[in-house]
PDB file of C-alpha atoms in Angstrom:
ATOM      1  CA  UNK A   1      26.651  -6.915   8.222  1.00 53.00           C
ATOM      2  CA  UNK A   2      24.600  -6.181   4.910  1.00 51.00           C
ATOM      3  CA  UNK A   3      25.209  -8.056   1.595  1.00 52.00           C
ATOM      4  CA  UNK A   4      25.854  -5.725  -1.521  1.00 52.00           C
ATOM      5  CA  UNK A   5      25.214  -6.648  -5.059  1.00 47.00           C
ATOM      6  CA  UNK A   6      28.460  -7.131  -7.269  1.00 46.00           C
ATOM      7  CA  UNK A   7      30.739  -4.350  -6.523  1.00 38.00           C
ATOM      8  CA  UNK A   8      32.073  -4.169  -9.948  1.00 39.00           C
ATOM      9  CA  UNK A   9      28.449  -2.579 -10.726  1.00 39.00           C
ATOM     10  CA  UNK A  10      28.853   0.174  -8.369  1.00 33.00           C
ATOM     11  CA  UNK A  11      27.851   3.177 -10.679  1.00 34.00           C
ATOM     12  CA  UNK A  12      24.560   1.526 -11.281  1.00 33.00           C
ATOM     13  CA  UNK A  13      23.862   0.367  -7.931  1.00 37.00           C
ATOM     14  CA  UNK A  14      24.352   4.256  -6.395  1.00 40.00           C
ATOM     15  CA  UNK A  15      20.871   4.532  -7.433  1.00 46.00           C
ATOM     16  CA  UNK A  16      19.229   1.304  -7.845  1.00 81.00           C
ATOM     17  CA  UNK A  17      15.563   2.706  -8.499  1.00 88.00           C
ATOM     18  CA  UNK A  18      14.299   5.470 -10.776  1.00 87.00           C
ATOM     19  CA  UNK A  19      13.601   8.731  -9.187  1.00 85.00           C
ATOM     20  CA  UNK A  20      10.310  10.061  -7.803  1.00 85.00           C
ATOM     21  CA  UNK A  21       9.440  11.970 -10.991  1.00 87.00           C
ATOM     22  CA  UNK A  22      10.244   8.845 -13.216  1.00 92.00           C
ATOM     23  CA  UNK A  23       7.117   8.051 -15.403  1.00 93.00           C
ATOM     24  CA  UNK A  24       7.858   4.291 -14.625  1.00 94.00           C
ATOM     25  CA  UNK A  25       6.865   5.303 -11.087  1.00 94.00           C
ATOM     26  CA  UNK A  26       3.383   7.442 -11.459  1.00 95.00           C
ATOM     27  CA  UNK A  27       1.993   6.734 -15.203  1.00 96.00           C
ATOM     28  CA  UNK A  28       0.850   3.232 -14.331  1.00 97.00           C
ATOM     29  CA  UNK A  29      -1.348   4.038 -11.221  1.00 97.00           C
ATOM     30  CA  UNK A  30      -2.365   7.251 -12.552  1.00 97.00           C
ATOM     31  CA  UNK A  31      -3.475   6.011 -15.872  1.00 97.00           C
ATOM     32  CA  UNK A  32      -5.381   2.740 -14.146  1.00 98.00           C
ATOM     33  CA  UNK A  33      -6.903   5.112 -11.308  1.00 97.00           C
ATOM     34  CA  UNK A  34      -8.288   7.552 -14.383  1.00 98.00           C
ATOM     35  CA  UNK A  35      -9.762   4.697 -16.149  1.00 98.00           C
ATOM     36  CA  UNK A  36     -11.232   3.111 -12.813  1.00 97.00           C
ATOM     37  CA  UNK A  37     -12.737   6.221 -12.136  1.00 97.00           C
ATOM     38  CA  UNK A  38     -13.971   7.279 -15.909  1.00 97.00           C
ATOM     39  CA  UNK A  39     -15.646   3.530 -15.918  1.00 97.00           C
ATOM     40  CA  UNK A  40     -17.551   3.962 -12.492  1.00 96.00           C
ATOM     41  CA  UNK A  41     -18.901   7.125 -13.550  1.00 97.00           C
ATOM     42  CA  UNK A  42     -20.114   6.156 -17.085  1.00 96.00           C
ATOM     43  CA  UNK A  43     -21.758   2.579 -15.449  1.00 95.00           C
ATOM     44  CA  UNK A  44     -20.274   0.676 -18.104  1.00 96.00           C
ATOM     45  CA  UNK A  45     -18.562  -1.883 -16.281  1.00 97.00           C
ATOM     46  CA  UNK A  46     -21.129  -4.644 -16.771  1.00 97.00           C
ATOM     47  CA  UNK A  47     -21.030  -3.739 -20.315  1.00 97.00           C
ATOM     48  CA  UNK A  48     -17.309  -3.759 -20.934  1.00 98.00           C
ATOM     49  CA  UNK A  49     -17.163  -7.086 -19.097  1.00 98.00           C
ATOM     50  CA  UNK A  50     -19.229  -8.665 -21.708  1.00 98.00           C
ATOM     51  CA  UNK A  51     -17.401  -7.507 -24.736  1.00 98.00           C
ATOM     52  CA  UNK A  52     -13.851  -8.136 -23.229  1.00 98.00           C
ATOM     53  CA  UNK A  53     -14.842 -11.853 -22.190  1.00 98.00           C
ATOM     54  CA  UNK A  54     -16.585 -12.630 -25.733  1.00 98.00           C
ATOM     55  CA  UNK A  55     -13.734 -11.242 -27.473  1.00 98.00           C
ATOM     56  CA  UNK A  56     -10.922 -12.747 -25.189  1.00 98.00           C
ATOM     57  CA  UNK A  57     -12.785 -16.482 -25.628  1.00 97.00           C
ATOM     58  CA  UNK A  58     -11.521 -16.844 -29.050  1.00 97.00           C
ATOM     59  CA  UNK A  59      -7.787 -17.050 -27.832  1.00 97.00           C
ATOM     60  CA  UNK A  60      -9.014 -20.023 -26.083  1.00 95.00           C
ATOM     61  CA  UNK A  61      -8.873 -21.250 -22.583  1.00 96.00           C
ATOM     62  CA  UNK A  62      -5.325 -22.662 -22.204  1.00 96.00           C
ATOM     63  CA  UNK A  63      -3.853 -19.219 -23.097  1.00 97.00           C
ATOM     64  CA  UNK A  64      -5.956 -17.418 -20.047  1.00 97.00           C
ATOM     65  CA  UNK A  65      -5.806 -20.159 -17.823  1.00 97.00           C
ATOM     66  CA  UNK A  66      -1.618 -20.068 -17.927  1.00 97.00           C
ATOM     67  CA  UNK A  67      -1.675 -16.516 -17.669  1.00 97.00           C
ATOM     68  CA  UNK A  68      -3.982 -16.636 -14.645  1.00 97.00           C
ATOM     69  CA  UNK A  69      -1.474 -19.124 -13.020  1.00 96.00           C
ATOM     70  CA  UNK A  70       1.327 -16.396 -13.252  1.00 96.00           C
ATOM     71  CA  UNK A  71      -0.715 -14.314 -10.943  1.00 96.00           C
ATOM     72  CA  UNK A  72      -1.519 -16.867  -8.242  1.00 95.00           C
ATOM     73  CA  UNK A  73      -0.406 -15.618  -4.843  1.00 92.00           C
ATOM     74  CA  UNK A  74       1.350 -18.981  -4.105  1.00 91.00           C
ATOM     75  CA  UNK A  75       3.580 -18.976  -7.508  1.00 94.00           C
ATOM     76  CA  UNK A  76       4.511 -15.131  -7.127  1.00 94.00           C
ATOM     77  CA  UNK A  77       7.151 -16.221  -4.671  1.00 94.00           C
ATOM     78  CA  UNK A  78       9.110 -18.160  -7.687  1.00 96.00           C
ATOM     79  CA  UNK A  79      10.184 -14.849  -9.123  1.00 96.00           C
ATOM     80  CA  UNK A  80      11.903 -13.424  -6.566  1.00 96.00           C
ATOM     81  CA  UNK A  81      14.192 -16.675  -6.469  1.00 97.00           C
ATOM     82  CA  UNK A  82      16.861 -15.373  -9.285  1.00 96.00           C
ATOM     83  CA  UNK A  83      17.415 -12.241  -7.019  1.00 95.00           C
ATOM     84  CA  UNK A  84      18.709 -14.483  -4.035  1.00 95.00           C
ATOM     85  CA  UNK A  85      22.205 -13.213  -3.455  1.00 93.00           C
ATOM     86  CA  UNK A  86      22.491 -11.080  -6.391  1.00 93.00           C
ATOM     87  CA  UNK A  87      19.925  -8.393  -5.377  1.00 93.00           C
ATOM     88  CA  UNK A  88      19.230  -8.662  -1.746  1.00 94.00           C
ATOM     89  CA  UNK A  89      17.511  -4.973  -1.803  1.00 95.00           C
ATOM     90  CA  UNK A  90      15.049  -6.293  -4.528  1.00 95.00           C
ATOM     91  CA  UNK A  91      14.359  -9.608  -2.184  1.00 96.00           C
ATOM     92  CA  UNK A  92      13.921  -7.438   0.636  1.00 97.00           C
ATOM     93  CA  UNK A  93      11.289  -4.830  -1.510  1.00 97.00           C
ATOM     94  CA  UNK A  94       9.580  -8.327  -2.664  1.00 97.00           C
ATOM     95  CA  UNK A  95       8.755  -9.867   0.621  1.00 97.00           C
ATOM     96  CA  UNK A  96       7.847  -6.015   2.186  1.00 97.00           C
ATOM     97  CA  UNK A  97       5.534  -5.691  -0.929  1.00 97.00           C
ATOM     98  CA  UNK A  98       3.953  -9.205   0.019  1.00 97.00           C
ATOM     99  CA  UNK A  99       3.174  -8.312   3.196  1.00 97.00           C
ATOM    100  CA  UNK A 100       1.384  -4.790   2.047  1.00 98.00           C
ATOM    101  CA  UNK A 101      -0.173  -6.845  -1.079  1.00 97.00           C
ATOM    102  CA  UNK A 102      -1.865  -9.471   1.291  1.00 96.00           C
ATOM    103  CA  UNK A 103      -3.177  -6.124   3.697  1.00 97.00           C
ATOM    104  CA  UNK A 104      -4.431  -4.479   0.775  1.00 97.00           C
ATOM    105  CA  UNK A 105      -5.944  -7.285  -1.228  1.00 97.00           C
ATOM    106  CA  UNK A 106      -8.163  -8.793   2.066  1.00 95.00           C
ATOM    107  CA  UNK A 107      -8.658  -5.643   3.586  1.00 96.00           C
ATOM    108  CA  UNK A 108     -10.395  -4.223   0.097  1.00 96.00           C
ATOM    109  CA  UNK A 109     -12.399  -7.484  -0.251  1.00 95.00           C
ATOM    110  CA  UNK A 110     -13.450  -7.628   3.251  1.00 93.00           C
ATOM    111  CA  UNK A 111     -14.468  -3.887   2.690  1.00 93.00           C
ATOM    112  CA  UNK A 112     -16.355  -4.002  -0.474  1.00 92.00           C
ATOM    113  CA  UNK A 113     -17.458  -7.412  -0.354  1.00 89.00           C
ATOM    114  CA  UNK A 114     -18.638  -7.437  -4.146  1.00 94.00           C
ATOM    115  CA  UNK A 115     -20.357 -10.184  -6.301  1.00 96.00           C
ATOM    116  CA  UNK A 116     -18.157 -11.564  -8.715  1.00 97.00           C
ATOM    117  CA  UNK A 117     -19.734 -12.135 -12.594  1.00 97.00           C
ATOM    118  CA  UNK A 118     -20.916 -15.645 -11.692  1.00 96.00           C
ATOM    119  CA  UNK A 119     -23.203 -14.643  -9.044  1.00 96.00           C
ATOM    120  CA  UNK A 120     -24.571 -11.325 -10.230  1.00 95.00           C
ATOM    121  CA  UNK A 121     -24.916 -12.494 -13.994  1.00 96.00           C
ATOM    122  CA  UNK A 122     -27.142 -15.029 -15.447  1.00 95.00           C
ATOM    123  CA  UNK A 123     -25.415 -18.441 -16.254  1.00 90.00           C
ATOM    124  CA  UNK A 124     -24.326 -19.127 -19.705  1.00 92.00           C
ATOM    125  CA  UNK A 125     -24.501 -15.574 -20.742  1.00 97.00           C
ATOM    126  CA  UNK A 126     -20.742 -14.927 -20.422  1.00 97.00           C
ATOM    127  CA  UNK A 127     -17.599 -17.845 -21.002  1.00 97.00           C
ATOM    128  CA  UNK A 128     -16.746 -19.117 -17.674  1.00 97.00           C
ATOM    129  CA  UNK A 129     -13.190 -21.179 -17.246  1.00 95.00           C
ATOM    130  CA  UNK A 130     -12.759 -22.950 -13.918  1.00 91.00           C
ATOM    131  CA  UNK A 131     -14.693 -22.996 -10.447  1.00 92.00           C
ATOM    132  CA  UNK A 132     -17.722 -20.364 -10.592  1.00 92.00           C
ATOM    133  CA  UNK A 133     -16.647 -18.035  -7.671  1.00 91.00           C
ATOM    134  CA  UNK A 134     -19.140 -15.824  -6.125  1.00 92.00           C
ATOM    135  CA  UNK A 135     -17.688 -13.557  -3.851  1.00 94.00           C
ATOM    136  CA  UNK A 136     -15.032 -10.913  -2.997  1.00 94.00           C
ATOM    137  CA  UNK A 137     -14.488  -9.721  -6.218  1.00 96.00           C
ATOM    138  CA  UNK A 138     -12.758  -6.028  -5.519  1.00 97.00           C
ATOM    139  CA  UNK A 139      -9.639  -6.338  -6.168  1.00 97.00           C
ATOM    140  CA  UNK A 140      -8.276  -8.914  -8.172  1.00 97.00           C
ATOM    141  CA  UNK A 141      -5.771 -10.713  -5.998  1.00 97.00           C
ATOM    142  CA  UNK A 142      -3.981 -12.410  -8.831  1.00 97.00           C
ATOM    143  CA  UNK A 143      -3.669  -8.538 -10.737  1.00 98.00           C
ATOM    144  CA  UNK A 144      -2.446  -7.414  -7.414  1.00 98.00           C
ATOM    145  CA  UNK A 145       0.315  -9.989  -7.094  1.00 97.00           C
ATOM    146  CA  UNK A 146       1.536  -9.481 -10.613  1.00 98.00           C
ATOM    147  CA  UNK A 147       1.442  -5.892 -10.909  1.00 98.00           C
ATOM    148  CA  UNK A 148       3.331  -5.898  -7.351  1.00 98.00           C
ATOM    149  CA  UNK A 149       5.961  -7.999  -9.431  1.00 97.00           C
ATOM    150  CA  UNK A 150       5.776  -5.468 -12.246  1.00 97.00           C
ATOM    151  CA  UNK A 151       6.001  -2.344 -10.186  1.00 97.00           C
ATOM    152  CA  UNK A 152       9.083  -3.714  -8.350  1.00 97.00           C
ATOM    153  CA  UNK A 153      10.871  -4.299 -11.797  1.00 96.00           C
ATOM    154  CA  UNK A 154      10.017  -1.221 -13.648  1.00 96.00           C
ATOM    155  CA  UNK A 155      11.031   0.513 -10.469  1.00 96.00           C
ATOM    156  CA  UNK A 156      14.157  -0.714 -10.867  1.00 95.00           C
ATOM    157  CA  UNK A 157      16.941   1.088 -13.180  1.00 92.00           C
ATOM    158  CA  UNK A 158      17.076  -1.782 -15.834  1.00 91.00           C
ATOM    159  CA  UNK A 159      16.536  -1.938 -19.762  1.00 91.00           C
ATOM    160  CA  UNK A 160      13.246  -0.261 -20.785  1.00 93.00           C
ATOM    161  CA  UNK A 161      12.294  -3.167 -22.817  1.00 95.00           C
ATOM    162  CA  UNK A 162      12.685  -5.387 -19.985  1.00 95.00           C
ATOM    163  CA  UNK A 163      10.100  -3.464 -18.122  1.00 96.00           C
ATOM    164  CA  UNK A 164       7.574  -2.858 -21.165  1.00 97.00           C
ATOM    165  CA  UNK A 165       7.786  -6.920 -21.443  1.00 97.00           C
ATOM    166  CA  UNK A 166       7.111  -7.238 -17.481  1.00 97.00           C
ATOM    167  CA  UNK A 167       4.149  -4.526 -17.793  1.00 98.00           C
ATOM    168  CA  UNK A 168       2.711  -6.487 -20.671  1.00 98.00           C
ATOM    169  CA  UNK A 169       2.566  -9.587 -18.752  1.00 98.00           C
ATOM    170  CA  UNK A 170       0.831  -8.002 -16.222  1.00 98.00           C
ATOM    171  CA  UNK A 171      -1.917  -6.424 -17.935  1.00 98.00           C
ATOM    172  CA  UNK A 172      -2.330 -10.101 -19.906  1.00 98.00           C
ATOM    173  CA  UNK A 173      -2.971 -11.280 -16.669  1.00 98.00           C
ATOM    174  CA  UNK A 174      -5.516  -8.992 -15.472  1.00 98.00           C
ATOM    175  CA  UNK A 175      -7.247  -9.567 -18.669  1.00 98.00           C
ATOM    176  CA  UNK A 176      -7.107 -13.060 -18.117  1.00 98.00           C
ATOM    177  CA  UNK A 177      -9.462 -12.810 -15.016  1.00 98.00           C
ATOM    178  CA  UNK A 178     -12.121 -11.153 -17.245  1.00 98.00           C
ATOM    179  CA  UNK A 179     -11.775 -14.004 -19.628  1.00 98.00           C
ATOM    180  CA  UNK A 180     -11.874 -16.162 -17.113  1.00 97.00           C
ATOM    181  CA  UNK A 181     -14.881 -14.716 -16.088  1.00 97.00           C
ATOM    182  CA  UNK A 182     -14.486 -13.932 -12.674  1.00 97.00           C
ATOM    183  CA  UNK A 183     -13.641 -10.370 -12.620  1.00 98.00           C
ATOM    184  CA  UNK A 184     -14.660  -7.456 -13.345  1.00 98.00           C
ATOM    185  CA  UNK A 185     -12.565  -4.743 -15.313  1.00 98.00           C
ATOM    186  CA  UNK A 186     -13.200  -2.463 -12.214  1.00 98.00           C
ATOM    187  CA  UNK A 187     -11.528  -5.187 -10.346  1.00 98.00           C
ATOM    188  CA  UNK A 188      -8.837  -5.435 -12.505  1.00 98.00           C
ATOM    189  CA  UNK A 189      -8.114  -1.690 -12.819  1.00 98.00           C
ATOM    190  CA  UNK A 190      -8.410  -1.199  -8.820  1.00 98.00           C
ATOM    191  CA  UNK A 191      -6.289  -4.482  -8.579  1.00 98.00           C
ATOM    192  CA  UNK A 192      -3.534  -2.635 -11.045  1.00 98.00           C
ATOM    193  CA  UNK A 193      -3.410   0.655  -8.755  1.00 98.00           C
ATOM    194  CA  UNK A 194      -3.101  -1.047  -5.657  1.00 98.00           C
ATOM    195  CA  UNK A 195      -0.411  -3.239  -7.004  1.00 98.00           C
ATOM    196  CA  UNK A 196       1.988  -0.601  -8.754  1.00 98.00           C
ATOM    197  CA  UNK A 197       1.209   1.720  -5.320  1.00 98.00           C
ATOM    198  CA  UNK A 198       2.348  -1.446  -2.764  1.00 98.00           C
ATOM    199  CA  UNK A 199       5.556  -1.645  -4.940  1.00 97.00           C
ATOM    200  CA  UNK A 200       6.078   2.179  -4.485  1.00 97.00           C
ATOM    201  CA  UNK A 201       5.407   1.471  -0.477  1.00 97.00           C
ATOM    202  CA  UNK A 202       7.721  -1.319  -0.458  1.00 97.00           C
ATOM    203  CA  UNK A 203      10.847   0.248  -2.200  1.00 96.00           C
ATOM    204  CA  UNK A 204      10.324   3.266   0.275  1.00 95.00           C
ATOM    205  CA  UNK A 205       9.947   1.288   3.010  1.00 95.00           C
ATOM    206  CA  UNK A 206      13.212  -1.004   2.109  1.00 95.00           C
ATOM    207  CA  UNK A 207      15.240   2.416   2.059  1.00 91.00           C
ATOM    208  CA  UNK A 208      14.485   3.380   5.739  1.00 91.00           C
ATOM    209  CA  UNK A 209      14.174  -0.463   7.074  1.00 92.00           C
ATOM    210  CA  UNK A 210      17.032  -2.062   6.194  1.00 91.00           C
ATOM    211  CA  UNK A 211      17.113  -4.934   8.468  1.00 94.00           C
ATOM    212  CA  UNK A 212      16.152  -7.027   5.698  1.00 94.00           C
ATOM    213  CA  UNK A 213      19.619  -6.298   4.056  1.00 93.00           C
ATOM    214  CA  UNK A 214      21.398  -7.917   6.736  1.00 94.00           C
ATOM    215  CA  UNK A 215      23.675 -11.130   5.579  1.00 93.00           C
ATOM    216  CA  UNK A 216      22.371 -13.384   8.016  1.00 94.00           C
ATOM    217  CA  UNK A 217      18.350 -12.481   7.685  1.00 95.00           C
ATOM    218  CA  UNK A 218      19.417 -12.771   3.650  1.00 95.00           C
ATOM    219  CA  UNK A 219      20.732 -16.434   4.286  1.00 95.00           C
ATOM    220  CA  UNK A 220      17.507 -17.011   6.272  1.00 96.00           C
ATOM    221  CA  UNK A 221      15.508 -15.785   2.731  1.00 96.00           C
ATOM    222  CA  UNK A 222      17.512 -18.169   0.861  1.00 96.00           C
ATOM    223  CA  UNK A 223      16.790 -21.216   2.891  1.00 96.00           C
ATOM    224  CA  UNK A 224      13.117 -20.523   3.471  1.00 97.00           C
ATOM    225  CA  UNK A 225      11.917 -19.562   0.151  1.00 97.00           C
ATOM    226  CA  UNK A 226      13.099 -21.999  -2.136  1.00 96.00           C
ATOM    227  CA  UNK A 227      11.279 -24.631   0.252  1.00 96.00           C
ATOM    228  CA  UNK A 228       8.315 -22.499  -0.031  1.00 96.00           C
ATOM    229  CA  UNK A 229       8.232 -22.352  -3.531  1.00 96.00           C
ATOM    230  CA  UNK A 230       8.434 -26.281  -3.672  1.00 96.00           C
ATOM    231  CA  UNK A 231       5.473 -26.501  -1.416  1.00 96.00           C
ATOM    232  CA  UNK A 232       3.632 -23.874  -3.081  1.00 94.00           C
ATOM    233  CA  UNK A 233       3.848 -25.715  -6.325  1.00 95.00           C
ATOM    234  CA  UNK A 234       3.015 -28.958  -4.827  1.00 95.00           C
ATOM    235  CA  UNK A 235       0.039 -27.453  -3.235  1.00 93.00           C
ATOM    236  CA  UNK A 236      -0.982 -25.859  -6.757  1.00 91.00           C
ATOM    237  CA  UNK A 237      -0.256 -29.397  -8.395  1.00 89.00           C
ATOM    238  CA  UNK A 238      -2.398 -31.279  -5.583  1.00 88.00           C
ATOM    239  CA  UNK A 239      -5.496 -28.819  -4.894  1.00 84.00           C
ATOM    240  CA  UNK A 240      -5.819 -26.331  -7.652  1.00 86.00           C
ATOM    241  CA  UNK A 241      -6.134 -28.758 -11.140  1.00 81.00           C
ATOM    242  CA  UNK A 242      -9.395 -27.778 -11.334  1.00 84.00           C
ATOM    243  CA  UNK A 243      -8.699 -23.998 -11.419  1.00 89.00           C
ATOM    244  CA  UNK A 244      -5.588 -24.320 -13.466  1.00 92.00           C
ATOM    245  CA  UNK A 245      -6.093 -27.184 -15.837  1.00 91.00           C
ATOM    246  CA  UNK A 246      -3.240 -28.416 -18.002  1.00 92.00           C
ATOM    247  CA  UNK A 247      -0.711 -26.192 -16.464  1.00 94.00           C
ATOM    248  CA  UNK A 248       1.197 -28.653 -14.666  1.00 93.00           C
ATOM    249  CA  UNK A 249       4.284 -28.479 -17.272  1.00 94.00           C
ATOM    250  CA  UNK A 250       4.268 -24.874 -16.505  1.00 95.00           C
ATOM    251  CA  UNK A 251       4.281 -25.274 -12.833  1.00 95.00           C
ATOM    252  CA  UNK A 252       7.242 -27.329 -12.972  1.00 95.00           C
ATOM    253  CA  UNK A 253       9.343 -25.459 -15.701  1.00 96.00           C
ATOM    254  CA  UNK A 254       8.836 -22.276 -13.677  1.00 96.00           C
ATOM    255  CA  UNK A 255      10.154 -24.087 -10.177  1.00 96.00           C
ATOM    256  CA  UNK A 256      13.218 -25.617 -11.997  1.00 97.00           C
ATOM    257  CA  UNK A 257      13.778 -22.761 -13.968  1.00 97.00           C
ATOM    258  CA  UNK A 258      13.613 -20.314 -11.123  1.00 97.00           C
ATOM    259  CA  UNK A 259      15.274 -22.423  -8.651  1.00 97.00           C
ATOM    260  CA  UNK A 260      18.267 -23.254 -11.222  1.00 97.00           C
ATOM    261  CA  UNK A 261      18.877 -19.572 -11.857  1.00 96.00           C
ATOM    262  CA  UNK A 262      19.236 -18.826  -7.611  1.00 96.00           C
ATOM    263  CA  UNK A 263      22.112 -21.011  -7.336  1.00 95.00           C
ATOM    264  CA  UNK A 264      24.859 -18.927  -8.455  1.00 94.00           C
ATOM    265  CA  UNK A 265      23.659 -16.361  -6.128  1.00 94.00           C
ATOM    266  CA  UNK A 266      22.949 -18.446  -3.510  1.00 93.00           C
ATOM    267  CA  UNK A 267      26.581 -19.995  -3.890  1.00 93.00           C
ATOM    268  CA  UNK A 268      27.661 -16.506  -3.532  1.00 91.00           C
ATOM    269  CA  UNK A 269      25.674 -15.358  -0.705  1.00 92.00           C
ATOM    270  CA  UNK A 270      26.834 -18.660   1.122  1.00 91.00           C
ATOM    271  CA  UNK A 271      30.654 -18.305   0.477  1.00 86.00           C
ATOM    272  CA  UNK A 272      30.694 -21.065  -1.340  1.00 70.00           C
ATOM    273  CA  UNK A 273      32.162 -19.267  -4.336  1.00 58.00           C
ATOM    274  CA  UNK A 274      35.702 -18.576  -2.829  1.00 48.00           C
ATOM    275  CA  UNK A 275      34.841 -14.781  -3.282  1.00 46.00           C
ATOM    276  CA  UNK A 276      34.424 -12.413  -0.298  1.00 40.00           C
ATOM    277  CA  UNK A 277      31.042 -11.170   0.413  1.00 46.00           C
ATOM    278  CA  UNK A 278      31.392  -6.974   0.484  1.00 47.00           C
ATOM    279  CA  UNK A 279      30.381  -6.076   3.834  1.00 39.00           C
ATOM    280  CA  UNK A 280      28.833  -2.456   4.520  1.00 43.00           C
TER     281      UNK A 280
END
């Protein structure tokens, strides 16, 4: 037995994701891949880093630290909580994308092992926020994580303005890694390309591997994911204060908000609302 979304929206859910020819599917990875290729050919990676890092430093460390936090691999799990019991397809897509993104990021980092700006540039020649990370620059894990989120959102048939908002946020998360002085523009462009392709692959796989739509599997997700989210925020609070200083309030607000938004869907998922779950 699988769980479906609200049957009253069945006309919308007949085609829950955009078509294969939609610009929302291919525009972002094509643009970012093209920009990456141009940057490589021109050899302007370091010069562009210096320019962007210097300009963005005027916005203040607090802004970029909070934006970087949004892309942390431990925190992004929070963003799937509101979909529990509402959009089981999105939950399943997200979990598949998480596995694929991990393979992409760690595989690429091991393959290229490129130095980060603190290891390649003179100390004091650029603005650095947080620890001076040295190795495994390509691709940016934070940027990959949030572009996966943005890709999954933009591949759904939802309001275009919401898509633009999430895409803008993903771009800003990518910029935050350059503003923090720990990633090159090439790292961010590679992550944007890879993250979006991961989202496309996850949506495609979810259509053929539907075991994740089983109601008992979804209930297992609903038990595990909130607990993991609490652990993730606690870990960030206890061990990463030097990485994301001054972000404790944001961590708590995100956790509480996402947990609260998940309650109605979880009540429906566990059949606590008095309404029968639609089997298919």
